[in-house]
Coordinates of C-alpha atoms in Angstrom, one line a residue:
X911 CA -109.7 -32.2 129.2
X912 CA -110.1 -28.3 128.7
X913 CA -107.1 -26.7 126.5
X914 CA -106.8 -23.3 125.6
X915 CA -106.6 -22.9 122.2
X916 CA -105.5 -20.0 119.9
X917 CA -109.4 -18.9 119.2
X918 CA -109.9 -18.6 123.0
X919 CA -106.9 -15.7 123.9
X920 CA -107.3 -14.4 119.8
X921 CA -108.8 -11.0 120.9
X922 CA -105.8 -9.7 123.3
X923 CA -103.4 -10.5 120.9
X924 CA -103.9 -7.3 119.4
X925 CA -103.8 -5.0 122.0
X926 CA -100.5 -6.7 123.6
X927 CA -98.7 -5.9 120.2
X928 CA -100.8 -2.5 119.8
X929 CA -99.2 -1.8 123.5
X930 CA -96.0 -3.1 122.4
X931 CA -95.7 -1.4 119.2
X932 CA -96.6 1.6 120.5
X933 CA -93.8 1.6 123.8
X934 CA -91.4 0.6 122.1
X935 CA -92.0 3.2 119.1
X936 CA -91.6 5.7 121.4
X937 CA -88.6 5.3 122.8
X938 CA -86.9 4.8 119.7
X939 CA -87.9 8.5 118.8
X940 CA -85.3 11.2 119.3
X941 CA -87.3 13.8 121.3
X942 CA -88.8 10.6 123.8
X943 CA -87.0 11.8 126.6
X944 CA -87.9 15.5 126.5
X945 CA -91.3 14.8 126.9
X946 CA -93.5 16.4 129.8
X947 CA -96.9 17.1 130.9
X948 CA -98.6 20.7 130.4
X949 CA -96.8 22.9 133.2
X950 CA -93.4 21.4 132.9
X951 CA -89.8 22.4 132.1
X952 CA -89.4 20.2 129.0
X953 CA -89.2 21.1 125.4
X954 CA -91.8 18.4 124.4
X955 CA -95.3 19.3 126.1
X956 CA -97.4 16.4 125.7
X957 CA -101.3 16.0 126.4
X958 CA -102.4 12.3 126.7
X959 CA -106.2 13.1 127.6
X960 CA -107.5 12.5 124.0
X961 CA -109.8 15.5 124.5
X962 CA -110.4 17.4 121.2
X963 CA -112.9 20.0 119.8
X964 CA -114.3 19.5 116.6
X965 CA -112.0 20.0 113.4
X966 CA -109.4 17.3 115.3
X967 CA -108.0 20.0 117.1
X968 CA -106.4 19.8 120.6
X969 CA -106.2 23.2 122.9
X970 CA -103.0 23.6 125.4
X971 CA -102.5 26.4 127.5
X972 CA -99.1 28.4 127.6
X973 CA -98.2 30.7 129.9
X974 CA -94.5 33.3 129.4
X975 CA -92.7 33.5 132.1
X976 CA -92.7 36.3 134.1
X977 CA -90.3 39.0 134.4
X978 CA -90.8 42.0 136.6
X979 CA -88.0 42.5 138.8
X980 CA -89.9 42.1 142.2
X981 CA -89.9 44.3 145.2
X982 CA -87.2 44.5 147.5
X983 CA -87.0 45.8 151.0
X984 CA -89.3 46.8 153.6
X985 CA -90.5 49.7 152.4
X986 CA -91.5 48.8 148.8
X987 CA -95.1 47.1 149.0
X988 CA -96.3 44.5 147.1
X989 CA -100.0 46.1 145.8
X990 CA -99.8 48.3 143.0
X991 CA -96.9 46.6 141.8
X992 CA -98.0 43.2 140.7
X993 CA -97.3 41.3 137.3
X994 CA -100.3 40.0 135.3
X995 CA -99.7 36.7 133.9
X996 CA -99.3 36.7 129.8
X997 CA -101.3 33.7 128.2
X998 CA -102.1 32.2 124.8
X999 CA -103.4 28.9 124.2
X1000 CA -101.6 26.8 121.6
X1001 CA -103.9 24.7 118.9
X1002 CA -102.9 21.8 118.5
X1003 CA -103.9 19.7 114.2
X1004 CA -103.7 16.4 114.9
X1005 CA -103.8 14.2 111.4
X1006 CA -103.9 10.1 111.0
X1007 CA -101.2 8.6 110.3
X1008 CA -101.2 4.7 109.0
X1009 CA -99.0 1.9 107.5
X1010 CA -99.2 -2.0 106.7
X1011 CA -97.0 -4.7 106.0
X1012 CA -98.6 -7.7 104.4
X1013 CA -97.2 -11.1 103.0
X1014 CA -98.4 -14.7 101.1
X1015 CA -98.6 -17.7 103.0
X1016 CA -95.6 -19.5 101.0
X1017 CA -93.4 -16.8 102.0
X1018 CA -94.0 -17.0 105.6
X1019 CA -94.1 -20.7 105.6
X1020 CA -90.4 -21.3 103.9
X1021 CA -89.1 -17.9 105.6
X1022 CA -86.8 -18.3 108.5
X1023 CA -88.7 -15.1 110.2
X1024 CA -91.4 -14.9 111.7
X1025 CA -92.7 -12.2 109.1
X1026 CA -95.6 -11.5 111.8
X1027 CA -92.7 -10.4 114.6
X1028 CA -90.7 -9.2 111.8
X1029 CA -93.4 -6.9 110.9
X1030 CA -93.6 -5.3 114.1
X1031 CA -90.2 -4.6 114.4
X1032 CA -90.6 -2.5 111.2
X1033 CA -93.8 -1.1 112.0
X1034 CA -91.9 0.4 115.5
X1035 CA -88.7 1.7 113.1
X1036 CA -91.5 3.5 110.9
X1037 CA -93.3 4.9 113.3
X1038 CA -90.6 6.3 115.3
X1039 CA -89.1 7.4 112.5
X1040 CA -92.4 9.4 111.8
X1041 CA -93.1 10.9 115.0
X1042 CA -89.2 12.6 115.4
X1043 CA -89.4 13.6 111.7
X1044 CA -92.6 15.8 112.6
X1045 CA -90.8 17.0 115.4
X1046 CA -87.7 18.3 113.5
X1047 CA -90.0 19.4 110.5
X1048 CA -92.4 21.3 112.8
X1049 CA -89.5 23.2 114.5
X1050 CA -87.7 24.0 111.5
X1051 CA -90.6 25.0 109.3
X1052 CA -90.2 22.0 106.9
X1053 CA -92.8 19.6 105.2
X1054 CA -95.8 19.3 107.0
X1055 CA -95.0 22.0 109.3
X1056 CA -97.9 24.3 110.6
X1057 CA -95.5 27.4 109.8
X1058 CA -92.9 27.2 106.7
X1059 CA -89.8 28.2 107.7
X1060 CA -90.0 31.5 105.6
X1061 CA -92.8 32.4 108.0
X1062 CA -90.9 31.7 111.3
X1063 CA -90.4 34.4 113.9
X1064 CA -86.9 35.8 112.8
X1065 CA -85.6 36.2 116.2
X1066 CA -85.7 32.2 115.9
X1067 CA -82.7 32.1 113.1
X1068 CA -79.2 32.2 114.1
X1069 CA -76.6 31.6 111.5
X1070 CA -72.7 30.1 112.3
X1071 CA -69.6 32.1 112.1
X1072 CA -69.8 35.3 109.7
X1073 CA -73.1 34.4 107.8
X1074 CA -75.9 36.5 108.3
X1075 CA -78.3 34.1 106.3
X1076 CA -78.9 31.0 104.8
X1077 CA -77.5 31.8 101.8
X1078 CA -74.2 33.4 102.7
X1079 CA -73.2 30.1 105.3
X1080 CA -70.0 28.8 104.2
X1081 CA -68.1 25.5 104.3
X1082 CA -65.5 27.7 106.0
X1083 CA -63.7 27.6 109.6
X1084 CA -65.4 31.1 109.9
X1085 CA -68.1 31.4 107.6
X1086 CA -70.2 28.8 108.6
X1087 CA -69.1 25.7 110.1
X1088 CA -69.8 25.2 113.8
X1089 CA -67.8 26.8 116.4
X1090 CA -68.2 26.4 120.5
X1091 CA -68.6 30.5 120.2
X1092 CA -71.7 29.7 117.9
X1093 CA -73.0 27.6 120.7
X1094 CA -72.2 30.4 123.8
X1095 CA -73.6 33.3 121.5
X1096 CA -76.8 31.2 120.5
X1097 CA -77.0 30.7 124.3
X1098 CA -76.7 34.5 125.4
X1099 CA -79.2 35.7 122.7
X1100 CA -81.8 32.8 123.7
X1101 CA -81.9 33.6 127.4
X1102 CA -81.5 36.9 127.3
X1103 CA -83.9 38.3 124.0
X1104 CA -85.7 35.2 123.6
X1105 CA -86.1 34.5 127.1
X1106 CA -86.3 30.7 126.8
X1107 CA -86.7 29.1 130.0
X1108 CA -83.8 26.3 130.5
X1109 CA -84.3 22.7 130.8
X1110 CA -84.5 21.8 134.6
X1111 CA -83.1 18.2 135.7
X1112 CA -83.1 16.4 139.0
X1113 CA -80.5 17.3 140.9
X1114 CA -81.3 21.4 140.4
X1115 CA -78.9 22.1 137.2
X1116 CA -80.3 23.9 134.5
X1117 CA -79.4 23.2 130.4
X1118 CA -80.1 23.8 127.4
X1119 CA -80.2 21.2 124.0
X1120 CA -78.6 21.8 120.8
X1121 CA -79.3 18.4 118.1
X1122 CA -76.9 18.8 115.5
X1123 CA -76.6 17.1 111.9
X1124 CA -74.0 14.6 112.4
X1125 CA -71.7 16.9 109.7
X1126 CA -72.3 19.9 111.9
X1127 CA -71.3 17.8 114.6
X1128 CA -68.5 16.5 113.1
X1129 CA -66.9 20.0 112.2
X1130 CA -67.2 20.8 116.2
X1131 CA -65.3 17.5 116.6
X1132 CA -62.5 18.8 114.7
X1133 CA -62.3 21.4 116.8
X1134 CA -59.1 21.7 119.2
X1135 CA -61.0 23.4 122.1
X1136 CA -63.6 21.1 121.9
X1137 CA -61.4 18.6 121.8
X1138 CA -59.8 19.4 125.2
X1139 CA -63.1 20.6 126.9
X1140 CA -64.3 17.2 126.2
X1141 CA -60.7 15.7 128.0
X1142 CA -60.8 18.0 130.7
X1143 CA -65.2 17.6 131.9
X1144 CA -67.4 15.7 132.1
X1145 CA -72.1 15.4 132.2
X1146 CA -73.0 16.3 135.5
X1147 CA -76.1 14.9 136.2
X1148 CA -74.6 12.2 133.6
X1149 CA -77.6 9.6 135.1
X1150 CA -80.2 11.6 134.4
X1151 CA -82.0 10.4 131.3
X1152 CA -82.0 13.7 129.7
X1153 CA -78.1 13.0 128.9
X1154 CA -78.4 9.5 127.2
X1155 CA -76.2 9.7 124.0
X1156 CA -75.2 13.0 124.4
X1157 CA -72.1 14.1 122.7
X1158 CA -70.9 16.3 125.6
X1159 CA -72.0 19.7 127.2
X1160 CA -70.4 23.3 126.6
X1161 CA -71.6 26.8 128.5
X1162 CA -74.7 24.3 129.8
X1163 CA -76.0 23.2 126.6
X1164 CA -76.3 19.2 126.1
X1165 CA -74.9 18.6 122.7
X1166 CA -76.8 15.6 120.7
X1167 CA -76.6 14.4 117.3
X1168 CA -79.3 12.9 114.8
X1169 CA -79.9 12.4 111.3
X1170 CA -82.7 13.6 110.9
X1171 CA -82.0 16.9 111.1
X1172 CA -83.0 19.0 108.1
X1173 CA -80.7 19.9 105.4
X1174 CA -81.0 21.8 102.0
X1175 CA -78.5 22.7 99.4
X1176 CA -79.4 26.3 99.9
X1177 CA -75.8 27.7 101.3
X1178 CA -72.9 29.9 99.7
X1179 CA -72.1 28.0 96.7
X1180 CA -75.0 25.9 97.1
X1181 CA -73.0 23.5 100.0
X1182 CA -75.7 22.0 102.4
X1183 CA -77.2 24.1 105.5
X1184 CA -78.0 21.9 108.5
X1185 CA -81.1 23.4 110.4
X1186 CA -79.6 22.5 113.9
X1187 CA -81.9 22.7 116.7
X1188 CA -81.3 25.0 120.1
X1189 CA -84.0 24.3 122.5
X1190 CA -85.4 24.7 126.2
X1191 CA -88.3 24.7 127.9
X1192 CA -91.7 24.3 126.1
X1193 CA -90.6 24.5 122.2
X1194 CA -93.3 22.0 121.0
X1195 CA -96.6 21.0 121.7
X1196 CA -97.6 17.1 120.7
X1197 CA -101.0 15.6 121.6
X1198 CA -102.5 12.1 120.9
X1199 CA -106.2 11.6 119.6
X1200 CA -105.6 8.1 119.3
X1201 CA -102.9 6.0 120.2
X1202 CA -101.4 3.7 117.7
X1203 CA -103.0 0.3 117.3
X1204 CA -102.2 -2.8 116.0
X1205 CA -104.7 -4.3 113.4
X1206 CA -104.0 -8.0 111.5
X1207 CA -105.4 -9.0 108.8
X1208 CA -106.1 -12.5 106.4
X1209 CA -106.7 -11.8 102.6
X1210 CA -107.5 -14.5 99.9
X1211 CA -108.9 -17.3 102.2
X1212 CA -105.6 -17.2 104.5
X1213 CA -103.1 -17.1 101.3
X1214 CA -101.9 -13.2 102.4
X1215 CA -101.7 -12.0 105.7
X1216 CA -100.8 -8.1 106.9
X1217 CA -100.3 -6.5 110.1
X1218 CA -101.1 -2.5 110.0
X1219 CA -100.6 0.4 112.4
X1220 CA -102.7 3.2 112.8
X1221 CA -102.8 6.6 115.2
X1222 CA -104.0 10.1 115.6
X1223 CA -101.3 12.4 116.5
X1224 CA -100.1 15.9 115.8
X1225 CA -97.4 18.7 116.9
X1226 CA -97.3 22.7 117.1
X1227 CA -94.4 24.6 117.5
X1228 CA -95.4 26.8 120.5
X1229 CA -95.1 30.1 119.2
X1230 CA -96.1 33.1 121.4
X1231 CA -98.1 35.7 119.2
X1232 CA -96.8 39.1 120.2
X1233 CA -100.5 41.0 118.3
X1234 CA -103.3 38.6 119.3
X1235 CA -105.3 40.3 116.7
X1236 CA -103.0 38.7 114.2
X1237 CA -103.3 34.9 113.3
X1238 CA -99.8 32.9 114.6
X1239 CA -97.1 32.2 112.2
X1240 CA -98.4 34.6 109.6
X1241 CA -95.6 37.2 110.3
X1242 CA -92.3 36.9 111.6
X1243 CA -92.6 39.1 114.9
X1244 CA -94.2 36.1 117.0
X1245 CA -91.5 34.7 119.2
X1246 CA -91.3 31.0 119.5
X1247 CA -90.7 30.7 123.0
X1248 CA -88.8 27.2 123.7
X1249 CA -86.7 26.9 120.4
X1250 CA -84.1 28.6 117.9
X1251 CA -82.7 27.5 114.8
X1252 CA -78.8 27.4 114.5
X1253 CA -77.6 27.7 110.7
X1254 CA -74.2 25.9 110.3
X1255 CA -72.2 24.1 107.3
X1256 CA -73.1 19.9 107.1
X1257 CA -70.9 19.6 104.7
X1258 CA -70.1 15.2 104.2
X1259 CA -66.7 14.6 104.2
X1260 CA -64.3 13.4 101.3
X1261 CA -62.7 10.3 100.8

């Protein structure tokens, strides 16, 4: 009689919890969702065809959007009057990134767990905890970031209430903590000077997102108006994955939430400054050179065991350089053409 023993299927172990870990990673992350293929309307603009020059970087094409105002009637003729297409293209450092769990054999054999399983349920928390903090950092300017924040396009910095900059946001109702006015100015000044392209979803209706720090959030929560717009409306398009775990919408921008947005102790007073997100169309570029994998491991003659994780990946905030003769991100005149930064109190509360 032929059985099928553990030796025989050993080999695709692997690559079903390589597969697994790596699904289910992703849609743990934050910015999941917003993810799109080079050409779309989504803030994320991924490239999966693990195509790379040397030096481990990834090229992606960006294109502004146009803005002539047309020709009109019957008289007014096309030639002569055309608008040339303005394109950079977007580099894209992708960097390793690696982690390992590894346990003795007592451990696992008097453990209630299965350490193995176990292990890949932490590896997926890691990970996705790693590719949405790259994200935020990368959009924000902070560790890791291919621009430091000091070096971000200014016309990407937008600063709650009175405040004029970092330093002078207050833990005030109108120096600093978040107002639904921050949010429709933020708005006006994106599509209009920025010109950041809105969000598209199924059903035709165009958004914006804002991710807050939960304590930003929680100051808008406070709020009376938001309180009633909240009673009185409701998502449209509410099926539409892009508005899973929103908080609510105001003046078409998707409010969201998430720890992980950055914070310092760099206010008025020194009170902590959330680095709130606004975002549309095409804010970051992200690009695979390897997926993550799933490696396992015996140490000592089978005593220790370990399970590891490994992937290629990296993200660029897509910034538009305004002098091509200069190098992007080295002065603050570039426009970042997908995201803005909203400055606002995250104060926690008090007991």
């Amino acid at each position: 009689m032929a059985v099928t023993r553990f030796a025989d299927v050993q080999n695709q172990v692997p690559e079903i919890w390589a597969k697994d870990l790596y699904a289910q990673a992703e849609h743990m992350t934050f910015w999941h969702r917003f993810e799109g293929p080079p050409g779309s309307s989504m803030p994320v603009i991924r490239r999966d065809e693990l195509e790379h020059d040397p030096g481990d970087v990834i090229k992606l094409d960006i294109v502004l959007a146009l803005t002539g105002a047309g020709q009109t009637g019957d008289t007014m003729l096309l030639e002569g009057n055309e608008e040339k297409l303005v394109l950079r293209q977007a580099s894209v450092t992708v960097e390793s990134l690696q982690h390992a769990v590894r346990w003795g054999k007592k451990a696992s054999v008097l453990n209630v767990h299965n350490l193995r399983q176990t292990s890949l349920g932490q590896l997926q928390k890691w990970l996705a905890g790693k590719l949405d903090d790259a994200i935020f950092n990368e959009i924000t300017g902070g560790p890791g970031a291919s621009i430091p924040e000091a070096n971000l396009p200014t016309s990407m910095k937008w600063f709650a209430g009175s405040a004029t900059s970092v330093g002078t946001v207050a833990d005030t109702d109108t120096g600093g903590r978040l107002k639904l006015g921050d949010i429709s100015d933020i708005k006006a000044y994106a599509k209009t000077n920025n010109k950041i392209e809105p969000i598209r979803v199924s059903d035709g209706m165009e958004v914006y997102g804002l991710v807050l720090h939960e304590y930003a959030a929680l100051a808008l929560k406070k709020d009376a108006q938001w309180q009633q717009a909240q009673r009185e409306a409701h998502l449209r398009g509410a099926e539409n994955p892009l508005f899973t775990g929103a908080l609510g919408m105001w003046d078409n921008v998707v409010l969201y939430t998430s720890p992980r947005v950055r914070t310092a102790n760099d206010g008025a007073g020194s009170i902590t400054v959330a680095r709130n997100i606004f975002f549309g169309a095409q804010a970051v570029a992200k690009a695979y050179a390897y997926y993550p994998d799933w490696t396992e491991q015996e140490f000592s003659y089978g005593q220790e065991s370990g399970v590891a994780t490994y992937t290629i990946v990296g993200h660029k905030l897509i910034v538009f350089d305004l002098n091509p003769s200069e190098t992007p991100g080295t002065t603050t005149d570039d426009t970042a053409i997908g995201a803005m930064i909203l400055y606002s109190s995250a104060v926690a509360p008090t007991a």
